[in-house]
Short mmCIF file of C-alpha atoms in Angstrom, two decimals:
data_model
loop_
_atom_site.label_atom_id
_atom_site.label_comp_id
_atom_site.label_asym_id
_atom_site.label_seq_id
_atom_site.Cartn_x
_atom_site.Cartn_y
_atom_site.Cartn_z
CA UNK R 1 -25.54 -24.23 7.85
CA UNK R 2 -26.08 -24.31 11.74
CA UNK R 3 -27.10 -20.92 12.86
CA UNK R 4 -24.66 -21.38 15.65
CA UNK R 5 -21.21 -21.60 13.45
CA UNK R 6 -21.60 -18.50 11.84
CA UNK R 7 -20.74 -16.93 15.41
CA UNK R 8 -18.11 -19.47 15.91
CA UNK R 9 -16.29 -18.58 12.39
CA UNK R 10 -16.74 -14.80 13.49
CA UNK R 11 -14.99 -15.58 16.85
CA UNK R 12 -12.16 -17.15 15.29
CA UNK R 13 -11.23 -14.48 13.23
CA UNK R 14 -11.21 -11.69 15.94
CA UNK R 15 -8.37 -14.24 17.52
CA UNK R 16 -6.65 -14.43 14.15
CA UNK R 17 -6.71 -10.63 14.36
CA UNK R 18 -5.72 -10.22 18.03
CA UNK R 19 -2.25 -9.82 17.51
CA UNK R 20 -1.35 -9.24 14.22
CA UNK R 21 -0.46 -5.50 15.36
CA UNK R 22 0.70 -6.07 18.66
CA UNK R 23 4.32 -6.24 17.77
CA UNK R 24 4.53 -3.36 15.70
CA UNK R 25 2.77 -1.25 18.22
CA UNK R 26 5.34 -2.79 20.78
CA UNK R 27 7.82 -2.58 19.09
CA UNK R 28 9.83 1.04 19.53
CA UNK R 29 9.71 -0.15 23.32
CA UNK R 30 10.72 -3.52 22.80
CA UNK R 31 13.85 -2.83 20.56
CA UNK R 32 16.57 -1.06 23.07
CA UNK R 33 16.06 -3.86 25.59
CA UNK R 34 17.10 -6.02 22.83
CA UNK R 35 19.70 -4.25 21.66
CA UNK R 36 18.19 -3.77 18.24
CA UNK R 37 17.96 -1.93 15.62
CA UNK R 38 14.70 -0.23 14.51
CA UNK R 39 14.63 -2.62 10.95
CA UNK R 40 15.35 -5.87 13.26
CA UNK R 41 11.58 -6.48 13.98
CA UNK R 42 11.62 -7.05 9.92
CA UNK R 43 12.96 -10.25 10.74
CA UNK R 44 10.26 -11.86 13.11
CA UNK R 45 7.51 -10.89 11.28
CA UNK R 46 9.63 -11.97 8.06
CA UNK R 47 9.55 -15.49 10.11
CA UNK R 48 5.77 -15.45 10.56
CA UNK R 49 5.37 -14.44 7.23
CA UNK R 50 7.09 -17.74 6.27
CA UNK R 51 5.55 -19.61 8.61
CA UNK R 52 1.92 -18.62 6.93
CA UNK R 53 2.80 -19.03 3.71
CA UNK R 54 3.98 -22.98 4.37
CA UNK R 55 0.81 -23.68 6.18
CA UNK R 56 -1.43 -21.79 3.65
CA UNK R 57 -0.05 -23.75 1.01
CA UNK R 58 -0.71 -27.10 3.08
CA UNK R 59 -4.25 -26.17 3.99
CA UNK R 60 -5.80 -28.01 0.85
CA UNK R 61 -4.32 -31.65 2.42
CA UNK R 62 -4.80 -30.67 6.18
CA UNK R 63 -8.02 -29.68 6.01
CA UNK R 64 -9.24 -32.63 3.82
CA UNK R 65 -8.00 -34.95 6.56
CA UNK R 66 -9.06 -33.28 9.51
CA UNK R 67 -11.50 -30.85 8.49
CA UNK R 68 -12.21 -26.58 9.07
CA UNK R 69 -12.68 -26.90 12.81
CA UNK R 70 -10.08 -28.75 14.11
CA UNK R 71 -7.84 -27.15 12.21
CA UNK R 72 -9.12 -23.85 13.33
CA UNK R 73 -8.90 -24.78 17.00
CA UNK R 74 -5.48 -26.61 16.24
CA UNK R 75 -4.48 -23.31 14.79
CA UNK R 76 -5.10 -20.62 17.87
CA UNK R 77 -3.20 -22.79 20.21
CA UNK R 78 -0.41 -22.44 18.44
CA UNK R 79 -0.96 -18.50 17.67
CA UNK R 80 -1.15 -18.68 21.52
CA UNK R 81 2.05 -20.62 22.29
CA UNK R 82 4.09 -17.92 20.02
CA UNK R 83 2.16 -15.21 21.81
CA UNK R 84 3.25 -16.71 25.58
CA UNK R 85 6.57 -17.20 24.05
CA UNK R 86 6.85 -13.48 23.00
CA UNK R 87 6.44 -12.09 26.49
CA UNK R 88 8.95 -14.56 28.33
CA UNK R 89 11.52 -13.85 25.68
CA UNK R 90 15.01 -11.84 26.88
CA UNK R 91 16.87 -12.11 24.08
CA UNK R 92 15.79 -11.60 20.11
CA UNK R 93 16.88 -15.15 18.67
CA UNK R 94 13.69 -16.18 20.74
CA UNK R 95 11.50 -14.22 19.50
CA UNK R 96 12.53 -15.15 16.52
CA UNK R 97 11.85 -18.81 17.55
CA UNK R 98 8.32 -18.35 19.20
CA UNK R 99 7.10 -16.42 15.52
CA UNK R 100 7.31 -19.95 13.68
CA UNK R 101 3.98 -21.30 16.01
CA UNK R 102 2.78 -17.84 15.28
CA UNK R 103 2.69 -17.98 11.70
CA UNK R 104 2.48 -21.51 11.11
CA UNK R 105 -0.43 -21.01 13.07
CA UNK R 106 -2.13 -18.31 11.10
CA UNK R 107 -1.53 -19.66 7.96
CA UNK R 108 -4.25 -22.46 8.05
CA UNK R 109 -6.58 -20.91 9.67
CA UNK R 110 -7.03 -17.70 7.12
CA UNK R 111 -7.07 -19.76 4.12
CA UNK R 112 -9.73 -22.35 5.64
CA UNK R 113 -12.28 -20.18 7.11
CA UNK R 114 -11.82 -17.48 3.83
CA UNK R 115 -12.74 -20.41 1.63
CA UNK R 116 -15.46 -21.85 3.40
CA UNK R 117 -17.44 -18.76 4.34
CA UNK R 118 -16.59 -17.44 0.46
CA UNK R 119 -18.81 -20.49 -0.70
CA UNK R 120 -21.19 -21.55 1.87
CA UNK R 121 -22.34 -17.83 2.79
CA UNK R 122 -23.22 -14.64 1.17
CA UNK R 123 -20.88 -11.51 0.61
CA UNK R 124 -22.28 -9.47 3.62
CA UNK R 125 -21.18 -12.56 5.85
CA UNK R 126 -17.13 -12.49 4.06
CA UNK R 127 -17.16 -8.71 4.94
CA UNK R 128 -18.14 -9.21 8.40
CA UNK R 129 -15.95 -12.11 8.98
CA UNK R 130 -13.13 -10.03 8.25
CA UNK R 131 -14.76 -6.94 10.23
CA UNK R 132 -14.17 -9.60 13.34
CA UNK R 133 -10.32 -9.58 12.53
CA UNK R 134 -10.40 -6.02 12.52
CA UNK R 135 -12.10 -6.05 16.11
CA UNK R 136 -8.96 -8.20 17.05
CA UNK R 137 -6.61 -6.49 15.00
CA UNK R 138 -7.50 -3.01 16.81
CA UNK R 139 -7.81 -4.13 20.07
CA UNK R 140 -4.64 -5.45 20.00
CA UNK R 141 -2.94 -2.56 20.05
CA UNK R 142 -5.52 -0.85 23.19
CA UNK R 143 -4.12 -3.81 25.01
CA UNK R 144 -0.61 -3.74 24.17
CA UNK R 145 -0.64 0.54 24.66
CA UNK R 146 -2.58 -0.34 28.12
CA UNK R 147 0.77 -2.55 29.47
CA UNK R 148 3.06 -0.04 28.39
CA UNK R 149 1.90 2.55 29.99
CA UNK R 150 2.43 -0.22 33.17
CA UNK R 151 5.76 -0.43 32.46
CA UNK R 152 5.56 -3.65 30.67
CA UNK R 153 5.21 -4.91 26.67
CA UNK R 154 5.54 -8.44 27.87
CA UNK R 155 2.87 -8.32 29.94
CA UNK R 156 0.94 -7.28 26.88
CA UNK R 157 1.62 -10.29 25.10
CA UNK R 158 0.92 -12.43 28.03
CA UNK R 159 -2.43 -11.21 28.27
CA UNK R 160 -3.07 -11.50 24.63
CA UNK R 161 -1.79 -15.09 24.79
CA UNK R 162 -4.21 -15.66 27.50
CA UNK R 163 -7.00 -14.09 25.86
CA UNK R 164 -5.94 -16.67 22.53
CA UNK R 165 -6.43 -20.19 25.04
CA UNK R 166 -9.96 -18.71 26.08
CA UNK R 167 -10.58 -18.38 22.44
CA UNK R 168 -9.40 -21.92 21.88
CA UNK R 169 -11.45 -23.52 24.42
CA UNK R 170 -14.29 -22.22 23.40
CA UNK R 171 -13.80 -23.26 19.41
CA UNK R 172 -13.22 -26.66 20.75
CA UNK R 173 -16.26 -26.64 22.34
CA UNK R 174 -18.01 -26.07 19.23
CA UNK R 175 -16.25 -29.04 16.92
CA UNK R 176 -19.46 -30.77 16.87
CA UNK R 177 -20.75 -27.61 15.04
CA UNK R 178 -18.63 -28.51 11.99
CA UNK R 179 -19.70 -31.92 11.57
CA UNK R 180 -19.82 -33.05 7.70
CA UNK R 181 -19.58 -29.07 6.93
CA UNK R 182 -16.98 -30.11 3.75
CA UNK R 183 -15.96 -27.79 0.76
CA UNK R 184 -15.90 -29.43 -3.00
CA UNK R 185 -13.18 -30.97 -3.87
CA UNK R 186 -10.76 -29.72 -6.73
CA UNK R 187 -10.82 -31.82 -9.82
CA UNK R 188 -7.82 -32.67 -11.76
CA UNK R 189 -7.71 -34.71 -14.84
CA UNK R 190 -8.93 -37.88 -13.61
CA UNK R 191 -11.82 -36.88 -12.18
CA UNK R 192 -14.61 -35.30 -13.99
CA UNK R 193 -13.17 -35.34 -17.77
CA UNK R 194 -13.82 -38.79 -18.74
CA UNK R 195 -9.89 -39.78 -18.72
CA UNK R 196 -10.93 -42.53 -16.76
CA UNK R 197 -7.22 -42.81 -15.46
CA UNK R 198 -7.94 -43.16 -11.42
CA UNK R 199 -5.80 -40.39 -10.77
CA UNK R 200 -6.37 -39.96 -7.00
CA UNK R 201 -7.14 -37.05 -4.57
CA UNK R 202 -3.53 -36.45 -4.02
CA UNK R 203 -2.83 -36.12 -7.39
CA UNK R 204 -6.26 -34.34 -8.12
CA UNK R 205 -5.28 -31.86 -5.86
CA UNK R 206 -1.56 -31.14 -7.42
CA UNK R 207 -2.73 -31.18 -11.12
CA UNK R 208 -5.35 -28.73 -10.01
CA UNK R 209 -2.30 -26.41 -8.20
CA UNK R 210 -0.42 -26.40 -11.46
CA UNK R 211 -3.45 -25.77 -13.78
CA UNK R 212 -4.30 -22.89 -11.76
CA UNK R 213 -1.25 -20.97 -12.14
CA UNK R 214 -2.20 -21.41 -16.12
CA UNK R 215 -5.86 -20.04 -16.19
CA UNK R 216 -6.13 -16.40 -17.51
CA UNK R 217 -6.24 -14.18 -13.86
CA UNK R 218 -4.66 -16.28 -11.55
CA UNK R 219 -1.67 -14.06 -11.58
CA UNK R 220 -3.04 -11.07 -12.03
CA UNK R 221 -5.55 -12.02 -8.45
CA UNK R 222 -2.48 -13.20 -6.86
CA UNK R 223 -0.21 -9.83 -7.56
CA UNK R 224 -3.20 -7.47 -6.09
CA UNK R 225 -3.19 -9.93 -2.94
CA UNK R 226 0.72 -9.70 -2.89
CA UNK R 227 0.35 -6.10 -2.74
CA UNK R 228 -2.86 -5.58 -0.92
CA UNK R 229 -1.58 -7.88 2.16
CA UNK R 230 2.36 -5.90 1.75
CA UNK R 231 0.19 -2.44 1.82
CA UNK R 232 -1.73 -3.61 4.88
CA UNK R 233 0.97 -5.47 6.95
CA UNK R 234 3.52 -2.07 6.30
CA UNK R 235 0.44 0.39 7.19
CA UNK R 236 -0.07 -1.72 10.32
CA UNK R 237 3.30 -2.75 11.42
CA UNK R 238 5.32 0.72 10.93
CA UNK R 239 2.41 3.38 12.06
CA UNK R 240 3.78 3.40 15.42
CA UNK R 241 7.36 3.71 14.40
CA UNK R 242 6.80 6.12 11.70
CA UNK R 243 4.60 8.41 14.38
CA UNK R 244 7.49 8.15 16.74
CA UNK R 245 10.73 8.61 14.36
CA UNK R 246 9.08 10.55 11.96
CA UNK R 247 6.53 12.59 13.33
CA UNK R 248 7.73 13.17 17.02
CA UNK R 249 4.72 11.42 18.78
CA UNK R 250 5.46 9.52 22.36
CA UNK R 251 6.01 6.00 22.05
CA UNK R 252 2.98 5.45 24.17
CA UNK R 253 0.66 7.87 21.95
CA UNK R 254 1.80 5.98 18.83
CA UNK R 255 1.33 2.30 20.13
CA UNK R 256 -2.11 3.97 20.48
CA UNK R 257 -2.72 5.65 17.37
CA UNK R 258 -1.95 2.85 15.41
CA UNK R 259 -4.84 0.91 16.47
CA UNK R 260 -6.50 3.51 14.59
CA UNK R 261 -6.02 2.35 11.15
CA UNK R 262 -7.13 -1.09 12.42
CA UNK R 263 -10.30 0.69 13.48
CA UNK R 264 -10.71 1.73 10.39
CA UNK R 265 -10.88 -1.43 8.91
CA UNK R 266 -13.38 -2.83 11.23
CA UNK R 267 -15.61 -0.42 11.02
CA UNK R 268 -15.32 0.18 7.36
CA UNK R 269 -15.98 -3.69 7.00
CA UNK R 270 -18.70 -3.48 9.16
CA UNK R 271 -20.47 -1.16 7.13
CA UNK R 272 -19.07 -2.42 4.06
CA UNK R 273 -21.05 -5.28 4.50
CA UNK R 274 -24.10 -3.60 3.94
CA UNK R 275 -23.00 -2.05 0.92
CA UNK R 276 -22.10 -5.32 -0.62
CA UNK R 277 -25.65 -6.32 -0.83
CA UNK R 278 -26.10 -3.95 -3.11
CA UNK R 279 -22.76 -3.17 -5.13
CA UNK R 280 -20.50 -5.99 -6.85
CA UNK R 281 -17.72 -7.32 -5.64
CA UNK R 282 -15.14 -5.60 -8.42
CA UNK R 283 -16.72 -2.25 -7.52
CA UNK R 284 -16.35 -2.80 -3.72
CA UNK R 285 -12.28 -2.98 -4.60
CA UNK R 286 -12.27 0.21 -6.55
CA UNK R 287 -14.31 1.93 -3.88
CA UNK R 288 -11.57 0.92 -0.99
CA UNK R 289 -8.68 1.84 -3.42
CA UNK R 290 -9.71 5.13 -3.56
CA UNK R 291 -10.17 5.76 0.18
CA UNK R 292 -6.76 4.43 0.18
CA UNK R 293 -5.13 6.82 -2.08
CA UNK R 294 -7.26 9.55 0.03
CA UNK R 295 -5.70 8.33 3.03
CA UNK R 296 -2.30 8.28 1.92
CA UNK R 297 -2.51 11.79 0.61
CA UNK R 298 -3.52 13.04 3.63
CA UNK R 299 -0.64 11.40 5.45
CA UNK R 300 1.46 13.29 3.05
CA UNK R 301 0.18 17.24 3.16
CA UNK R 302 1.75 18.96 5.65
CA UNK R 303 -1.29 19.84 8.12
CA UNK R 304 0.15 18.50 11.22
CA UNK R 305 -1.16 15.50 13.74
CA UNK R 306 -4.71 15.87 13.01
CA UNK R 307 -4.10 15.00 8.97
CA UNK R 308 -1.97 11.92 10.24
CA UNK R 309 -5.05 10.50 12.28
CA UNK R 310 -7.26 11.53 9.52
CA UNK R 311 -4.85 9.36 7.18
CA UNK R 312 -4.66 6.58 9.16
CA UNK R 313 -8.15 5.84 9.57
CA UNK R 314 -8.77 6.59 6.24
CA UNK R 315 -6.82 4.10 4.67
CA UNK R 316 -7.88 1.76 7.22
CA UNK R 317 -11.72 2.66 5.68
CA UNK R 318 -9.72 1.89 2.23
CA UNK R 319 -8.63 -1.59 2.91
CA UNK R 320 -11.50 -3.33 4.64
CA UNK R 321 -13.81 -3.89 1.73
CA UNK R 322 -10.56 -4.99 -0.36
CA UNK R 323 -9.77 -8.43 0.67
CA UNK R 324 -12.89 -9.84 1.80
CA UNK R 325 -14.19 -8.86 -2.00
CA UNK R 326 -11.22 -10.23 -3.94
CA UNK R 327 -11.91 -13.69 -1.45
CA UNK R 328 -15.45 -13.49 -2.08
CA UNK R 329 -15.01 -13.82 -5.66
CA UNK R 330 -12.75 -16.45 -6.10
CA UNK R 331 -15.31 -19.15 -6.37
CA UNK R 332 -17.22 -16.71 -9.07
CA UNK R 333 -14.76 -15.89 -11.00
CA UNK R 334 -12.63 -19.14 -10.84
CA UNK R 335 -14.98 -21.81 -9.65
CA UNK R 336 -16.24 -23.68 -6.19
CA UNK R 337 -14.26 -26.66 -7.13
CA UNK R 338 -10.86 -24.75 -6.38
CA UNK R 339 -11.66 -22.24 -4.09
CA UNK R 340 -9.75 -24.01 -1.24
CA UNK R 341 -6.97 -24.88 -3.46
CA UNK R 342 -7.01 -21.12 -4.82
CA UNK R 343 -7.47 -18.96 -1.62
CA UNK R 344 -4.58 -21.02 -0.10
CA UNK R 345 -2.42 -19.37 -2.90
CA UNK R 346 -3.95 -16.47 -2.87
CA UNK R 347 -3.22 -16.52 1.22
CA UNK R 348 0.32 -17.24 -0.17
CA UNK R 349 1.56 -15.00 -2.05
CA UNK R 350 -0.57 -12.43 0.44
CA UNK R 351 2.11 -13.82 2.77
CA UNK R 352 4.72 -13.69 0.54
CA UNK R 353 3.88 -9.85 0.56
CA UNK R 354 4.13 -9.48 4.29
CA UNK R 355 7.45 -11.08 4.39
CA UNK R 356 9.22 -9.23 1.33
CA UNK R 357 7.84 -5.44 1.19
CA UNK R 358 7.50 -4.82 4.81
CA UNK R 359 10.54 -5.89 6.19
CA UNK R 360 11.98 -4.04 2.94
CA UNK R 361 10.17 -0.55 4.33
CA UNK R 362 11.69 -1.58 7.72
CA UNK R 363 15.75 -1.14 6.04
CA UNK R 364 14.70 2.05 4.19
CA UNK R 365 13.51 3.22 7.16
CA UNK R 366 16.42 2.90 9.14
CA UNK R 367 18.98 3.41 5.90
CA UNK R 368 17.45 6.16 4.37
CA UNK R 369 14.31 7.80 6.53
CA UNK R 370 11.03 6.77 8.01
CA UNK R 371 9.27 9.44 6.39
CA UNK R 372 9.17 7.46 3.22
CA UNK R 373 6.35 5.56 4.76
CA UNK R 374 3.55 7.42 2.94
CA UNK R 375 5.61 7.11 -0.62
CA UNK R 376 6.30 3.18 0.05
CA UNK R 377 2.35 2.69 0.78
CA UNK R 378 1.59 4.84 -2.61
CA UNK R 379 3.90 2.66 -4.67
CA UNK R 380 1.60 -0.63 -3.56
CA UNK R 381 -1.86 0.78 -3.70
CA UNK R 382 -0.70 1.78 -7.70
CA UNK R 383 0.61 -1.71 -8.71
CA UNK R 384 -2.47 -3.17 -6.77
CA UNK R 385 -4.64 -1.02 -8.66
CA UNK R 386 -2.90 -2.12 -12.04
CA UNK R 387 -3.10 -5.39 -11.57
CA UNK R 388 -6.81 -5.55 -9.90
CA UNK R 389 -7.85 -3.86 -13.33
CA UNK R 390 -6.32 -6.00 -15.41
CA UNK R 391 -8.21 -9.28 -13.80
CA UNK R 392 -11.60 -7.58 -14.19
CA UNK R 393 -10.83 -7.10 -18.47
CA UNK R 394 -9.79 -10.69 -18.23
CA UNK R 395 -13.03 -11.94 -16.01
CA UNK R 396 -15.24 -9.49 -18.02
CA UNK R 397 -13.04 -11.29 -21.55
CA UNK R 398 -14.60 -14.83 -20.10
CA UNK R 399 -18.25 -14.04 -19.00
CA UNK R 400 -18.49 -12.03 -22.47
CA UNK R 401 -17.01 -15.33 -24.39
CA UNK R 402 -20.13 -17.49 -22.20
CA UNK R 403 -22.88 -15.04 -23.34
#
């Protein structure tokens, strides 16, 4: 590989990252000029959430036919057309139309770059990739936190949306970087088996869909990543509510403090990649879980504002060595052939997590209480842990059976 793309991929992923928290953290300022209610927000990122999981599921045919890196570039001009969008917006049935470029946008991307770094580079690289995102994904917030103390959340968007075009210039600068830089292709039954029956890519590529959902795993991979990204996405998106409703901190304070379980995750991936050199992939999941469960405990004992930071980055430590493992060990555990095909699903039903359980937290919260935050985030990091367990007795099953 070029020793030039490795920065490019990086760079790319701190825009995916850029503002996957801004709305949340704008949010409790953004709502009363709206006229909306504190669960409404639910609703755009539901939108997004859509928005990814369409284009995730279409990245095996759009990438094939125009390749990682124009997709990629392709894929922040859009992110930065919904962000531009946000901040002119007066009314909420446009934000809610500016968060289809934003997700259909993000979708693409993730599932792309996740499956080409996962088989063209090692571990360490998949951990830092993803310690980019959280350099976006924390920042975001500084920035949006920054404009409101101005006066101004739109403002914040604008300047992330500006910050997104920079971003895209400067990937399409470096298409010629990508040149001939291809993934394997899935097989289905034509190809490879000796059917002989010309079956072609198209169809290759929707046998090999169908027999994935079949092999022992699949669903067990694609429940953690439901849960993991529904975990993540609530954490993220409701930290800044659930500091202001719940816990009596200043709107501006909050916005602030919930960059700080974003910080968490980029600095626990950043150091995270060193331990992967040395630790497996399986044991790198267990190993965030439990800083999780730490972090959500502390959330939950009653020792004031400094146990609420402390829980926050915590479980921002937790998650950053979760997903870049279970990505990195897709092509082990299920092949090179259908990585692409697989990490788009998995990128799916990640997605698919986003735009059912946090949304869901968002009506509880404003039925029932936003101090069920901390139980909602427990209930996901146990079913995650169930199910991540149950893959490794099934992948431990098969490499026992090839002995």
């Amino acid at each position: 590989m070029p020793a030039g793309l490795l920065p490019i991929i990086y760079l790319a992923f701190i825009s995916l990252g850029l503002p996957d928290s801004a709305l949340g953290s704008a949010w409790p300022t953004m709502a009363p000029g709206f006229g909306a209610g504190v669960s409404w927000v639910g609703l755009v990122t539901m939108i997004i959430a859509a928005g990814t999981i369409a284009s995730s599921l279409m990245s095996v045919k759009v990438v094939d036919r125009f390749g990682t890196g124009r997709v990629t570039v392709a894929s922040v001009f859009l992110t930065a057309a919904g962000l531009v969008g946000f901040s002119l917006s007066d009314a909420f049935w446009q934000l809610c139309v500016w968060a289809i470029p934003y997700g259909l946008g993000a979708g693409a991307v993730d599932a792309a770059l996740n499956s080409f770094v996962a088989v063209h580079y090692e571990s360490q690289h998949m951990s830092w990739l993803h310690c980019m995102w959280g350099v976006g994904a924390s920042g975001g917030p500084v920035i949006m936190a920054q404009c409101i103390g101005a006066g101004s959340w739109s403002l914040g968007f604008m300047v992330l949306g500006g910050i997104q075009v920079l971003i895209a210039v400067v990937l399409t600068v470096s298409l010629p970087l990508w040149k001939d830089r291809t993934l394997p292709k899935p097989a289905g039954r034509g190809a490879g088996d000796g059917s002989g029956d010309g079956a072609t890519e198209e169809g290759a590529l929707a046998v090999s869909r169908r027999d994935l959902l079949r092999r022992p795993g699949v669903l067990a991979v694609l429940v953690c990543f439901f849960c993991y990204c529904a975990l993540e996405t609530t954490c993220g998106a409701w930290a800044a509510t659930y500091c202001t409703l719940a816990r009596g901190i200043p709107a501006e304070t909050a916005a602030a403090w919930a960059s700080l379980f974003y910080i968490g995750i980029t600095i626990g991936r950043g150091v995270s990649g060193f331990i992967s050199i040395k630790v497996a992939d399986h044991n790198m999941i267990r190993l965030g879980q439990v800083l999780v469960a730490v972090g959500v405990a502390c959330m939950l004992l009653p020792l004031g504002d400094g146990a609420l930071v402390a829980g926050l980055v915590l479980t921002g430590l937790g998650c950053a060595p979760i997903y870049p493992s279970i990505i990195h060990a897709t092509p082990a555990r299920f092949g090179d052939n259908v990585a692409l095909a697989l990490t788009g699903m998995q990128m799916a039903f990640a997605y698919v997590g986003s735009l059912v359980m946090s949304p869901l937290f968002g009506v509880l919260a404003q039925l029932i209480s936003p101090e069920l935050y901390p139980f909602y985030l427990a209930v996901l990091l146990v079913v995650m842990i169930l199910f991540a367990e149950k893959l490794n007795r099934v992948v431990s099953r098969r490499r026992a059976r090839a002995a």
